[in-house]
mmCIF file of C-alpha atoms in Angstrom:
data_model
loop_
_atom_site.group_PDB
_atom_site.id
_atom_site.type_symbol
_atom_site.label_atom_id
_atom_site.label_comp_id
_atom_site.label_asym_id
_atom_site.label_seq_id
_atom_site.Cartn_x
_atom_site.Cartn_y
_atom_site.Cartn_z
ATOM 1 C CA VAL P 1 0.000 0.000 0.000
ATOM 2 C CA TYR P 2 1.314 3.401 -0.910
ATOM 3 C CA GLY P 3 -0.119 6.816 -1.591
ATOM 4 C CA ALA P 4 1.966 8.775 -4.082
ATOM 5 C CA ASP P 5 3.356 7.617 -7.426
ATOM 6 C CA ASP P 6 6.696 8.787 -8.783
ATOM 7 C CA PRO P 7 6.222 8.786 -12.565
ATOM 8 C CA LYS P 8 9.902 9.469 -13.307
ATOM 9 C CA ALA P 9 11.667 7.080 -10.926
ATOM 10 C CA GLY P 10 9.013 4.967 -9.235
ATOM 11 C CA ALA P 11 9.867 1.303 -8.816
ATOM 12 C CA VAL P 12 6.471 -0.121 -7.908
ATOM 13 C CA HIS P 13 3.852 1.057 -10.377
ATOM 14 C CA SER P 14 5.340 3.945 -12.327
ATOM 15 C CA ALA P 15 8.617 3.437 -14.147
ATOM 16 C CA LEU P 16 9.978 -0.023 -13.308
ATOM 17 C CA HIS P 17 7.215 -2.311 -11.958
ATOM 18 C CA VAL P 18 9.946 -4.087 -9.991
ATOM 19 C CA LEU P 19 7.624 -6.050 -7.681
ATOM 20 C CA ASN P 20 6.104 -7.976 -10.584
ATOM 21 C CA HIS P 21 9.299 -8.559 -12.527
ATOM 22 C CA PRO P 22 9.143 -11.920 -14.347
ATOM 23 C CA ALA P 23 12.455 -13.040 -12.826
ATOM 24 C CA LEU P 24 11.060 -12.839 -9.294
ATOM 25 C CA ASN P 25 9.496 -15.864 -7.668
ATOM 26 C CA HIS P 26 6.570 -14.056 -6.001
ATOM 27 C CA ARG P 27 3.776 -11.774 -7.145
ATOM 28 C CA VAL P 28 2.638 -8.780 -5.120
ATOM 29 C CA ASP P 29 -0.825 -7.243 -5.010
ATOM 30 C CA VAL P 30 -0.204 -3.487 -4.905
ATOM 31 C CA ARG P 31 -2.759 -0.936 -3.693
ATOM 32 C CA ALA P 32 -1.762 2.423 -5.122
ATOM 33 C CA GLY P 33 -3.135 5.871 -4.417
ATOM 34 C CA VAL P 34 -4.270 5.319 -0.839
ATOM 35 C CA LEU P 35 -4.722 8.838 0.582
ATOM 36 C CA ALA P 36 -2.915 10.092 -2.532
ATOM 37 C CA GLY P 37 -3.774 13.755 -2.002
ATOM 38 C CA ARG P 38 -2.497 13.845 1.574
ATOM 39 C CA CYS P 39 0.616 11.839 0.706
ATOM 40 C CA ALA P 40 1.441 14.254 -2.100
ATOM 41 C CA GLU P 41 1.041 17.196 0.298
ATOM 42 C CA ILE P 42 3.392 15.607 2.830
ATOM 43 C CA LEU P 43 6.034 14.966 0.161
ATOM 44 C CA GLN P 44 5.713 18.476 -1.247
ATOM 45 C CA GLU P 45 6.031 20.000 2.243
ATOM 46 C CA PHE P 46 9.103 17.874 2.951
ATOM 47 C CA PHE P 47 10.921 18.823 -0.238
ATOM 48 C CA ARG P 48 9.873 22.474 0.043
ATOM 49 C CA SER P 49 11.497 22.577 3.495
ATOM 50 C CA ARG P 50 14.699 21.041 2.084
ATOM 51 C CA ARG P 51 15.161 23.821 -0.486
#
C-alpha cells in the first residue's frame, strides 16, 4: 500500500514495476493511491522545506 506515485523514478507502479518482474518468484498485489492527495502534500512540504 502506498499513496503517491513517482512517474519518473518509481519502482512499484510507475517506471519499473519491480515487484512484478518476471524473474522474481513471487507476485505482489499493490494498492496504489491510498490517501494520494495527503501523501502528495506531505512529500511536497518535505521537499519544500529542504530547499
